[in-house]
Amino acid sequence: MTKKIKKVFFIITMGIMLISLMTACISQPTRQYDKNIFALDTIVTLRVFGDRSAKKAMDRVADRIKEIERHMSPSLEGSDVIKINQAAGVEPAQVHEDTFYVIKKALEYGRLTEGVFDITIQPIVELWGINTEHAKIPSEEEIEEKIALVDYRKVRMNEEKRTIFLEEKGMGIDLGAIAKGYAADEAVRILKEAGVEHALLNLGGNVITIGRRPDGNSWRIGLQDPRTEETGQDHFGIIDVADATVVSSGDYERYIKDVYKKTGERYHHIFDPRSGFPAQKGLIACSIITSSSIDADALSTILFIMGHEQGFELIDQLGSAEAIVVTSNKEIYTTEGLRDSIISSNDYYRIVD
Amino acid sequence: MGIGIKGKKLKIGDVLVYIFIVLLTGLSFMGLKIMAGQGDEVLVQIELNGRALESIKMRQNWAEDFREIRVDTGQGGYNTIRISSEGVDIVDANCPDKLCVHSPTIKVPGQSIVCIPHKLMVRIIGNSQVDNAVDDTAS
């Protein structure tokens, strides 16, 4: 009898141990994988949830972003952008499919906004040199000379040969306002194709979410307070999203620090292609919330340059995005669809209905 | 004397085996809990181009961990990181934009300072949650 009991006891114990071992090995648990890479002149943070295949997909995303950077960088030797700019006024340059697609999309936004969004802004960007050691306020003459070279209608595309030609010598393109958006869309495509259901990506401040958080809640995204040194707050608002991208633009990140210290004026990096000066339409920050990152990237720049009223008109007309702006009077305006979903987290700003 | 089941005696060895199994189960559960929780531990992590260079375990009182670390980022580049009771700061760097030096001090888990030209990131890792915690910030 004792032997029988012992045997039963032994079998049960071993059984429990075996089962727990097996479940630990077989069911690949949902894990969180993180990766930070420096690319596209910014920092990219990837957070992906899933099993090992999710991690592999995350590594492919990192490679893909670096590939896009090699094609669209304004500074990496041999990039399509450098090739196009060097051949300006001389001959068409053949480019990768990625670059061709992004330029095509950028020119569509150029036409839609009649030049508010203009990738041929490069000569102006270079002249001001914001965030470089030679940043300065240029003279009127210098700006006049360079603004004459800014015109998106002088970019010629040849679909068959996949070439881009800038009609005049001295012209140049800068894809800084749209390349990150394209990279984000590619990242989402790769992750979704690999079956990833939950991910949080940040490409230099552009936030992209796939699905919801693994716990089923929406992702909670803070909107960067543009005057954090005055308010002591991190965010001017908070928004809960799922399967969406949140892209912000503003005057607070890149501006000429020396001039700001002396005069309090912010000469920032978002230029109005019509004036050659930093956009001055009463906004200090704005955000776009939508599903396509390339659209969000372009639209946030457009909204910042157009200002609140004209910008909201365009976004309403498009009907596919929501927006929020912070004015220099410390007022917050949102599009209709966002009115109830923005969480105020900061008394410094007033939400206007 | 021994412990009996239905009047039959168990040997001392059997009892020891069962005690051992019970102890092992208990201990592994405790181990799991410790590994998952990590308590309120806070780490300051310095990463260069995505690779961790240094992870500094912070004590409750940050003042005890005061230090300045000069990180050589390659090609003559450097960033000087200061850890003090205020938090973590980059106090000096020879990068072209100096955005990292102008970045606000960080102290809460999840916060970070980045120097893009030098591919350097300093971040605070930990579990303690703040009210209104966000998953990420659009900037």
Short mmCIF file of C-alpha atoms in Angstrom, two decimals:
data_model
loop_
_atom_site.label_atom_id
_atom_site.label_comp_id
_atom_site.label_asym_id
_atom_site.label_seq_id
_atom_site.Cartn_x
_atom_site.Cartn_y
_atom_site.Cartn_z
CA MET A 1 0.00 0.00 0.00
CA THR A 2 2.73 2.48 0.96
CA LYS A 3 4.56 1.73 -2.24
CA LYS A 4 1.45 2.37 -4.30
CA ILE A 5 0.85 5.73 -2.62
CA LYS A 6 4.45 6.71 -3.11
CA LYS A 7 4.24 5.72 -6.78
CA VAL A 8 1.10 7.78 -7.31
CA PHE A 9 2.65 10.71 -5.51
CA PHE A 10 5.78 10.45 -7.62
CA ILE A 11 3.89 10.27 -10.91
CA ILE A 12 1.71 13.26 -10.03
CA THR A 13 4.73 15.32 -9.00
CA MET A 14 6.67 14.46 -12.15
CA GLY A 15 3.57 15.12 -14.26
CA ILE A 16 3.13 18.61 -12.84
CA MET A 17 6.79 19.40 -13.36
CA LEU A 18 6.72 18.13 -16.95
CA ILE A 19 3.59 20.07 -17.86
CA SER A 20 4.97 23.31 -16.43
CA LEU A 21 8.24 22.79 -18.28
CA MET A 22 6.43 22.11 -21.55
CA THR A 23 4.15 25.13 -21.35
CA ALA A 24 7.15 27.32 -20.60
CA CYS A 25 8.92 26.15 -23.75
CA ILE A 26 6.15 25.61 -26.27
CA SER A 27 3.96 28.68 -25.90
CA GLN A 28 6.17 31.54 -26.95
CA PRO A 29 5.04 34.28 -24.65
CA THR A 30 4.35 37.82 -25.85
CA ARG A 31 7.45 39.75 -25.06
CA GLN A 32 8.50 43.33 -25.47
CA TYR A 33 11.43 44.06 -27.76
CA ASP A 34 13.14 47.45 -27.89
CA LYS A 35 15.63 48.88 -30.30
CA ASN A 36 17.10 52.37 -30.71
CA ILE A 37 18.82 53.41 -33.88
CA PHE A 38 20.25 56.68 -35.11
CA ALA A 39 19.03 57.30 -38.64
CA LEU A 40 17.39 60.01 -40.77
CA ASP A 41 19.32 62.62 -38.74
CA THR A 42 17.36 61.71 -35.65
CA ILE A 43 16.75 58.93 -33.16
CA VAL A 44 14.38 56.12 -33.95
CA THR A 45 12.99 54.02 -31.13
CA LEU A 46 11.17 50.80 -31.92
CA ARG A 47 9.06 48.90 -29.39
CA VAL A 48 7.44 45.75 -30.67
CA PHE A 49 5.39 43.14 -28.82
CA GLY A 50 5.20 39.53 -29.89
CA ASP A 51 7.28 36.39 -30.19
CA ARG A 52 10.65 35.92 -31.84
CA SER A 53 9.25 36.59 -35.31
CA ALA A 54 8.23 40.05 -34.06
CA LYS A 55 11.81 40.69 -33.01
CA LYS A 56 13.06 39.61 -36.43
CA ALA A 57 10.56 41.95 -38.09
CA MET A 58 11.82 44.75 -35.84
CA ASP A 59 15.38 44.12 -37.02
CA ARG A 60 14.18 44.25 -40.63
CA VAL A 61 12.51 47.59 -39.90
CA ALA A 62 15.83 48.96 -38.61
CA ASP A 63 17.57 47.83 -41.81
CA ARG A 64 14.83 49.28 -43.98
CA ILE A 65 15.01 52.67 -42.25
CA LYS A 66 18.77 52.76 -42.78
CA GLU A 67 18.21 51.93 -46.43
CA ILE A 68 15.73 54.79 -46.80
CA GLU A 69 18.26 57.06 -45.09
CA ARG A 70 20.96 56.07 -47.60
CA HIS A 71 18.64 57.13 -50.43
CA MET A 72 17.20 60.32 -48.99
CA SER A 73 19.87 61.76 -46.72
CA PRO A 74 20.92 65.35 -47.48
CA SER A 75 24.42 64.60 -46.20
CA LEU A 76 25.37 60.97 -46.95
CA GLU A 77 27.65 60.69 -49.95
CA GLY A 78 25.95 58.98 -52.91
CA SER A 79 22.35 59.49 -51.73
CA ASP A 80 19.71 60.15 -54.37
CA VAL A 81 19.09 63.60 -52.92
CA ILE A 82 22.75 64.58 -53.31
CA LYS A 83 22.79 63.15 -56.83
CA ILE A 84 19.70 65.14 -57.81
CA ASN A 85 21.03 68.38 -56.30
CA GLN A 86 24.46 68.03 -57.88
CA ALA A 87 22.91 67.42 -61.30
CA ALA A 88 20.53 70.41 -60.99
CA GLY A 89 20.40 72.39 -64.24
CA VAL A 90 22.64 69.83 -65.93
CA GLU A 91 20.96 66.46 -66.35
CA PRO A 92 18.29 64.19 -64.88
CA ALA A 93 19.43 61.87 -62.09
CA GLN A 94 18.23 58.31 -61.81
CA VAL A 95 16.89 57.44 -58.36
CA HIS A 96 15.60 54.49 -56.33
CA GLU A 97 11.91 53.66 -56.32
CA ASP A 98 11.62 54.91 -52.73
CA THR A 99 12.96 58.32 -53.57
CA PHE A 100 10.84 58.58 -56.69
CA TYR A 101 7.69 57.74 -54.75
CA VAL A 102 8.45 60.23 -51.97
CA ILE A 103 9.19 63.05 -54.42
CA LYS A 104 6.02 62.26 -56.35
CA LYS A 105 4.00 62.42 -53.15
CA ALA A 106 5.75 65.65 -52.11
CA LEU A 107 4.96 67.30 -55.43
CA GLU A 108 1.30 66.28 -55.04
CA TYR A 109 1.27 68.17 -51.75
CA GLY A 110 3.05 71.05 -53.48
CA ARG A 111 0.23 71.30 -56.03
CA LEU A 112 -2.51 70.80 -53.44
CA THR A 113 -1.17 73.68 -51.34
CA GLU A 114 0.07 75.83 -54.24
CA GLY A 115 3.60 75.79 -52.98
CA VAL A 116 3.12 75.99 -49.22
CA PHE A 117 4.72 72.57 -49.14
CA ASP A 118 7.80 72.77 -51.32
CA ILE A 119 10.72 70.33 -51.26
CA THR A 120 12.83 72.71 -53.37
CA ILE A 121 13.28 74.78 -50.17
CA GLN A 122 16.81 73.37 -49.81
CA PRO A 123 18.73 76.55 -50.85
CA ILE A 124 16.86 78.46 -48.09
CA VAL A 125 17.49 75.71 -45.52
CA GLU A 126 21.18 75.80 -46.35
CA LEU A 127 21.33 79.61 -46.24
CA TRP A 128 19.93 79.81 -42.69
CA GLY A 129 21.91 76.78 -41.50
CA ILE A 130 19.70 76.29 -38.45
CA ASN A 131 21.15 73.76 -36.01
CA THR A 132 24.56 74.00 -37.62
CA GLU A 133 27.56 75.97 -36.46
CA HIS A 134 27.04 78.62 -39.13
CA ALA A 135 23.41 79.44 -38.27
CA LYS A 136 22.62 83.12 -38.93
CA ILE A 137 19.92 85.52 -40.05
CA PRO A 138 20.64 86.13 -43.75
CA SER A 139 20.31 89.50 -45.46
CA GLU A 140 17.25 90.38 -47.59
CA GLU A 141 19.42 90.17 -50.72
CA GLU A 142 20.65 86.69 -49.86
CA ILE A 143 17.08 85.50 -49.27
CA GLU A 144 15.87 87.09 -52.51
CA GLU A 145 18.62 85.37 -54.44
CA LYS A 146 17.85 81.95 -52.95
CA ILE A 147 14.04 82.20 -52.96
CA ALA A 148 14.20 82.61 -56.75
CA LEU A 149 15.44 79.02 -56.87
CA VAL A 150 12.51 77.65 -54.84
CA ASP A 151 9.74 76.33 -57.08
CA TYR A 152 8.29 72.82 -56.94
CA ARG A 153 6.99 73.24 -60.52
CA LYS A 154 10.57 73.11 -61.75
CA VAL A 155 11.02 69.50 -60.65
CA ARG A 156 10.64 67.25 -63.66
CA MET A 157 9.88 63.57 -63.20
CA ASN A 158 10.28 60.83 -65.76
CA GLU A 159 8.27 57.84 -64.65
CA GLU A 160 9.71 55.41 -67.23
CA LYS A 161 13.37 56.17 -66.64
CA ARG A 162 12.74 56.89 -62.95
CA THR A 163 14.68 60.14 -63.12
CA ILE A 164 14.36 63.50 -61.38
CA PHE A 165 15.58 66.73 -62.95
CA LEU A 166 15.77 70.15 -61.34
CA GLU A 167 15.52 72.71 -64.10
CA GLU A 168 17.91 75.33 -62.76
CA LYS A 169 21.46 75.28 -61.48
CA GLY A 170 21.59 76.01 -57.77
CA MET A 171 18.22 74.39 -57.09
CA GLY A 172 18.04 71.63 -54.52
CA ILE A 173 15.53 69.41 -52.76
CA ASP A 174 15.24 68.57 -49.08
CA LEU A 175 13.05 65.63 -48.08
CA GLY A 176 13.34 66.35 -44.35
CA ALA A 177 9.63 67.15 -44.05
CA ILE A 178 8.44 63.88 -45.56
CA ALA A 179 11.12 61.13 -45.52
CA LYS A 180 10.46 60.19 -41.88
CA GLY A 181 6.77 59.78 -42.70
CA TYR A 182 7.57 57.43 -45.55
CA ALA A 183 9.98 55.44 -43.37
CA ALA A 184 7.25 55.10 -40.74
CA ASP A 185 4.74 53.78 -43.28
CA GLU A 186 7.30 51.24 -44.44
CA ALA A 187 7.96 50.20 -40.84
CA VAL A 188 4.26 49.64 -40.25
CA ARG A 189 3.94 47.64 -43.47
CA ILE A 190 6.85 45.33 -42.52
CA LEU A 191 5.57 44.78 -38.98
CA LYS A 192 1.98 44.14 -40.04
CA GLU A 193 3.10 41.70 -42.73
CA ALA A 194 4.96 39.81 -40.01
CA GLY A 195 1.76 39.62 -37.98
CA VAL A 196 2.75 42.12 -35.29
CA GLU A 197 -0.36 43.34 -33.49
CA HIS A 198 1.09 45.77 -30.97
CA ALA A 199 3.92 48.21 -31.57
CA LEU A 200 4.98 51.72 -30.66
CA LEU A 201 7.47 53.49 -32.89
CA ASN A 202 9.02 56.92 -32.61
CA LEU A 203 10.90 58.41 -35.54
CA GLY A 204 12.42 61.62 -34.27
CA GLY A 205 9.23 62.70 -32.52
CA ASN A 206 6.78 61.20 -35.02
CA VAL A 207 4.85 58.61 -33.03
CA ILE A 208 3.33 55.61 -34.78
CA THR A 209 1.16 53.01 -33.07
CA ILE A 210 0.12 49.58 -34.31
CA GLY A 211 -3.00 48.21 -32.68
CA ARG A 212 -3.54 48.89 -29.01
CA ARG A 213 -1.29 48.31 -26.04
CA PRO A 214 -0.94 44.60 -25.26
CA ASP A 215 -3.18 45.13 -22.20
CA GLY A 216 -6.01 46.24 -24.49
CA ASN A 217 -5.89 49.95 -23.61
CA SER A 218 -5.25 52.70 -26.13
CA TRP A 219 -1.78 54.13 -26.35
CA ARG A 220 -1.47 57.33 -24.35
CA ILE A 221 0.54 59.89 -26.31
CA GLY A 222 1.75 63.17 -24.87
CA LEU A 223 1.93 66.25 -27.08
CA GLN A 224 5.20 68.07 -26.47
CA ASP A 225 4.75 71.35 -24.60
CA PRO A 226 6.33 73.96 -26.91
CA ARG A 227 7.26 76.21 -23.96
CA THR A 228 8.37 73.63 -21.45
CA GLU A 229 11.04 75.95 -20.00
CA GLU A 230 8.28 78.43 -19.01
CA THR A 231 5.56 76.00 -17.98
CA GLY A 232 7.68 73.33 -16.36
CA GLN A 233 5.39 70.79 -18.04
CA ASP A 234 6.24 68.08 -20.53
CA HIS A 235 2.96 68.12 -22.46
CA PHE A 236 0.31 70.64 -23.45
CA GLY A 237 -2.15 67.83 -23.95
CA ILE A 238 -2.54 64.08 -23.99
CA ILE A 239 -4.37 61.94 -26.48
CA ASP A 240 -5.35 58.26 -26.51
CA VAL A 241 -4.90 56.55 -29.87
CA ALA A 242 -4.81 53.12 -31.50
CA ASP A 243 -3.57 52.27 -34.99
CA ALA A 244 -2.68 55.89 -35.62
CA THR A 245 0.23 58.18 -36.14
CA VAL A 246 0.79 61.45 -34.29
CA VAL A 247 3.16 63.95 -35.90
CA SER A 248 4.03 67.35 -34.48
CA SER A 249 5.72 70.44 -35.84
CA GLY A 250 6.78 73.52 -33.95
CA ASP A 251 9.21 76.33 -33.37
CA TYR A 252 10.60 74.88 -30.15
CA GLU A 253 13.07 72.27 -31.26
CA ARG A 254 15.33 73.79 -33.85
CA TYR A 255 15.93 77.53 -33.81
CA ILE A 256 18.88 79.90 -33.64
CA LYS A 257 19.76 79.75 -29.95
CA ASP A 258 22.17 82.71 -29.92
CA VAL A 259 19.61 85.09 -31.44
CA TYR A 260 16.91 83.80 -29.10
CA LYS A 261 19.07 84.48 -26.06
CA LYS A 262 19.68 88.10 -27.15
CA THR A 263 16.31 89.13 -28.58
CA GLY A 264 13.81 86.47 -27.52
CA GLU A 265 12.90 85.89 -31.17
CA ARG A 266 12.76 82.35 -32.42
CA TYR A 267 14.09 81.87 -35.90
CA HIS A 268 13.05 78.26 -36.35
CA HIS A 269 13.55 75.63 -39.03
CA ILE A 270 10.13 75.50 -40.73
CA PHE A 271 10.42 77.91 -43.63
CA ASP A 272 7.62 79.51 -45.57
CA PRO A 273 8.62 78.86 -49.21
CA ARG A 274 6.85 82.07 -50.23
CA SER A 275 8.97 84.35 -48.04
CA GLY A 276 12.15 82.44 -47.32
CA PHE A 277 11.65 83.23 -43.62
CA PRO A 278 10.56 80.94 -40.79
CA ALA A 279 6.77 80.53 -40.94
CA GLN A 280 4.96 83.22 -38.94
CA LYS A 281 1.29 82.42 -38.90
CA GLY A 282 0.70 82.59 -35.20
CA LEU A 283 1.41 78.96 -34.30
CA ILE A 284 4.04 77.66 -31.92
CA ALA A 285 3.10 73.97 -32.24
CA CYS A 286 0.72 71.73 -34.10
CA SER A 287 -0.01 68.02 -34.38
CA ILE A 288 -1.69 65.81 -36.94
CA ILE A 289 -3.37 62.53 -36.06
CA THR A 290 -4.19 60.16 -38.89
CA SER A 291 -3.41 56.68 -40.24
CA SER A 292 -0.84 57.41 -42.95
CA SER A 293 2.49 58.72 -41.70
CA ILE A 294 3.65 60.24 -44.96
CA ASP A 295 0.45 62.32 -45.05
CA ALA A 296 0.78 63.24 -41.38
CA ASP A 297 4.36 64.36 -41.88
CA ALA A 298 3.52 66.61 -44.83
CA LEU A 299 0.30 67.92 -43.26
CA SER A 300 1.92 68.96 -39.98
CA THR A 301 4.43 71.09 -41.89
CA ILE A 302 1.65 72.51 -44.09
CA LEU A 303 -0.55 73.31 -41.08
CA PHE A 304 2.32 75.05 -39.30
CA ILE A 305 3.09 77.21 -42.35
CA MET A 306 -0.56 77.98 -43.21
CA GLY A 307 -1.67 78.74 -39.68
CA HIS A 308 -4.81 77.75 -37.80
CA GLU A 309 -7.68 78.91 -40.02
CA GLN A 310 -6.40 78.13 -43.49
CA GLY A 311 -4.76 74.94 -42.26
CA PHE A 312 -7.93 73.59 -40.62
CA GLU A 313 -9.90 74.42 -43.76
CA LEU A 314 -7.57 72.23 -45.82
CA ILE A 315 -7.63 69.39 -43.29
CA ASP A 316 -11.44 69.46 -43.10
CA GLN A 317 -11.56 69.39 -46.87
CA LEU A 318 -9.27 66.34 -47.02
CA GLY A 319 -11.41 64.65 -44.38
CA SER A 320 -8.87 62.01 -43.41
CA ALA A 321 -6.92 63.64 -40.59
CA GLU A 322 -7.46 65.38 -37.27
CA ALA A 323 -5.38 68.27 -36.03
CA ILE A 324 -4.57 70.34 -32.96
CA VAL A 325 -2.73 73.66 -32.81
CA VAL A 326 -1.20 75.85 -30.11
CA THR A 327 -1.15 79.56 -30.92
CA SER A 328 1.32 82.14 -29.68
CA ASN A 329 -1.57 83.47 -27.50
CA LYS A 330 -1.42 80.16 -25.61
CA GLU A 331 -4.71 78.98 -27.05
CA ILE A 332 -5.40 75.44 -28.20
CA TYR A 333 -7.73 74.69 -31.11
CA THR A 334 -8.71 71.24 -32.35
CA THR A 335 -10.58 69.90 -35.34
CA GLU A 336 -14.13 68.65 -34.77
CA GLY A 337 -13.23 64.99 -34.36
CA LEU A 338 -10.66 65.61 -31.63
CA ARG A 339 -12.73 67.93 -29.48
CA ASP A 340 -13.64 65.32 -26.88
CA SER A 341 -10.55 63.16 -26.98
CA ILE A 342 -7.89 65.66 -26.01
CA ILE A 343 -6.91 65.54 -22.36
CA SER A 344 -5.67 68.85 -21.06
CA SER A 345 -2.66 68.40 -18.83
CA ASN A 346 -1.44 71.94 -18.50
CA ASP A 347 -3.03 75.13 -17.12
CA TYR A 348 -0.71 77.34 -19.12
CA TYR A 349 -2.84 76.86 -22.25
CA ARG A 350 -6.56 77.36 -22.79
CA ILE A 351 -8.60 75.02 -24.95
CA VAL A 352 -10.91 77.09 -27.19
CA ASP A 353 -14.07 75.46 -28.52
CA MET B 1 8.46 7.38 15.00
CA GLY B 2 7.51 8.47 11.52
CA ILE B 3 4.70 10.20 9.69
CA GLY B 4 2.11 7.73 8.56
CA ILE B 5 -0.45 7.58 5.79
CA LYS B 6 -3.30 5.20 6.51
CA GLY B 7 -1.23 3.72 9.31
CA LYS B 8 1.73 2.88 7.07
CA LYS B 9 5.02 4.54 7.92
CA LEU B 10 7.00 6.65 5.51
CA LYS B 11 10.76 6.55 5.63
CA ILE B 12 12.66 9.68 6.65
CA GLY B 13 14.17 9.84 3.14
CA ASP B 14 10.73 10.14 1.53
CA VAL B 15 9.82 13.01 3.81
CA LEU B 16 13.06 14.77 2.92
CA VAL B 17 12.34 14.38 -0.80
CA TYR B 18 8.88 15.92 -0.40
CA ILE B 19 10.23 18.77 1.70
CA PHE B 20 12.86 19.36 -0.95
CA ILE B 21 10.25 19.53 -3.72
CA VAL B 22 8.04 21.91 -1.76
CA LEU B 23 11.03 24.15 -0.98
CA LEU B 24 12.17 24.14 -4.62
CA THR B 25 8.71 25.13 -5.84
CA GLY B 26 8.49 27.90 -3.27
CA LEU B 27 11.93 29.23 -4.07
CA SER B 28 11.37 29.28 -7.83
CA PHE B 29 8.13 31.23 -7.38
CA MET B 30 10.00 33.73 -5.23
CA GLY B 31 12.72 33.96 -7.85
CA LEU B 32 10.15 34.64 -10.57
CA LYS B 33 8.59 37.39 -8.51
CA ILE B 34 11.94 39.06 -7.85
CA MET B 35 12.89 38.86 -11.53
CA ALA B 36 9.58 40.31 -12.70
CA GLY B 37 9.29 43.03 -10.08
CA GLN B 38 12.78 44.43 -9.63
CA GLY B 39 11.18 46.64 -6.99
CA ASP B 40 11.77 50.37 -7.35
CA GLU B 41 15.20 49.93 -8.84
CA VAL B 42 16.23 52.79 -11.08
CA LEU B 43 19.02 52.58 -13.64
CA VAL B 44 20.78 55.33 -15.51
CA GLN B 45 21.85 53.83 -18.82
CA ILE B 46 24.31 55.36 -21.26
CA GLU B 47 24.08 54.04 -24.82
CA LEU B 48 26.27 54.73 -27.82
CA ASN B 49 24.76 53.96 -31.22
CA GLY B 50 22.16 51.68 -29.61
CA ARG B 51 24.66 49.73 -27.47
CA ALA B 52 24.74 50.04 -23.70
CA LEU B 53 28.06 51.45 -22.48
CA GLU B 54 27.20 51.71 -18.83
CA SER B 55 24.27 51.00 -16.52
CA ILE B 56 24.41 52.74 -13.18
CA LYS B 57 22.16 51.49 -10.40
CA MET B 58 20.87 54.51 -8.49
CA ARG B 59 20.37 54.54 -4.76
CA GLN B 60 17.36 56.15 -3.07
CA ASN B 61 19.28 59.34 -2.47
CA TRP B 62 20.73 60.43 -5.79
CA ALA B 63 23.23 62.76 -4.09
CA GLU B 64 25.24 59.71 -3.04
CA ASP B 65 25.70 58.83 -6.69
CA PHE B 66 27.10 62.19 -7.74
CA ARG B 67 29.53 61.75 -10.58
CA GLU B 68 30.59 63.16 -13.91
CA ILE B 69 31.23 60.84 -16.79
CA ARG B 70 33.00 61.94 -19.93
CA VAL B 71 31.99 59.70 -22.82
CA ASP B 72 34.31 59.47 -25.78
CA THR B 73 31.96 59.09 -28.74
CA GLY B 74 34.64 58.56 -31.36
CA GLN B 75 36.35 60.84 -33.87
CA GLY B 76 37.23 63.33 -31.15
CA GLY B 77 33.64 63.73 -29.99
CA TYR B 78 32.68 63.79 -26.33
CA ASN B 79 29.73 64.38 -24.02
CA THR B 80 30.03 64.98 -20.30
CA ILE B 81 27.17 63.53 -18.27
CA ARG B 82 26.52 64.64 -14.71
CA ILE B 83 24.52 62.64 -12.22
CA SER B 84 23.51 64.63 -9.14
CA SER B 85 20.64 65.02 -6.69
CA GLU B 86 18.92 67.09 -9.43
CA GLY B 87 18.95 64.16 -11.84
CA VAL B 88 20.89 63.46 -15.00
CA ASP B 89 22.22 66.19 -17.29
CA ILE B 90 24.60 66.57 -20.19
CA VAL B 91 26.69 69.50 -19.03
CA ASP B 92 29.19 69.72 -21.86
CA ALA B 93 29.67 68.37 -25.38
CA ASN B 94 31.46 69.28 -28.58
CA CYS B 95 28.61 68.36 -30.92
CA PRO B 96 27.62 70.99 -33.51
CA ASP B 97 24.06 71.66 -32.29
CA LYS B 98 24.45 71.40 -28.48
CA LEU B 99 20.82 70.29 -28.26
CA CYS B 100 21.81 67.72 -25.66
CA VAL B 101 23.37 70.37 -23.42
CA HIS B 102 20.19 72.47 -23.66
CA SER B 103 17.92 69.51 -22.91
CA PRO B 104 16.16 69.62 -19.56
CA THR B 105 17.39 67.52 -16.64
CA ILE B 106 15.87 64.05 -16.43
CA LYS B 107 15.04 62.06 -13.32
CA VAL B 108 11.92 59.99 -13.97
CA PRO B 109 12.00 56.50 -15.53
CA GLY B 110 11.17 56.72 -19.22
CA GLN B 111 12.89 60.08 -19.71
CA SER B 112 15.97 60.41 -21.90
CA ILE B 113 18.46 62.87 -23.33
CA VAL B 114 19.76 62.29 -26.83
CA CYS B 115 22.75 63.68 -28.72
CA ILE B 116 21.93 62.90 -32.34
CA PRO B 117 25.26 64.00 -33.91
CA HIS B 118 27.18 61.77 -31.47
CA LYS B 119 24.60 58.94 -31.50
CA LEU B 120 24.50 59.05 -27.71
CA MET B 121 21.50 58.38 -25.51
CA VAL B 122 21.19 58.64 -21.75
CA ARG B 123 18.00 57.23 -20.31
CA ILE B 124 16.43 56.36 -17.03
CA ILE B 125 15.04 52.88 -16.71
CA GLY B 126 12.75 51.79 -13.92
CA ASN B 127 9.28 50.67 -13.00
CA SER B 128 7.96 53.47 -10.85
CA GLN B 129 5.03 55.07 -12.62
CA VAL B 130 4.03 58.70 -12.48
CA ASP B 131 0.46 59.98 -12.67
CA ASN B 132 -0.73 60.73 -16.17
CA ALA B 133 2.08 58.57 -17.49
CA VAL B 134 2.24 58.57 -21.26
CA ASP B 135 3.53 55.79 -23.48
CA ASP B 136 5.37 58.24 -25.70
CA THR B 137 5.59 61.90 -26.71
CA ALA B 138 5.03 63.40 -30.14
CA SER B 139 7.42 66.29 -30.59
#
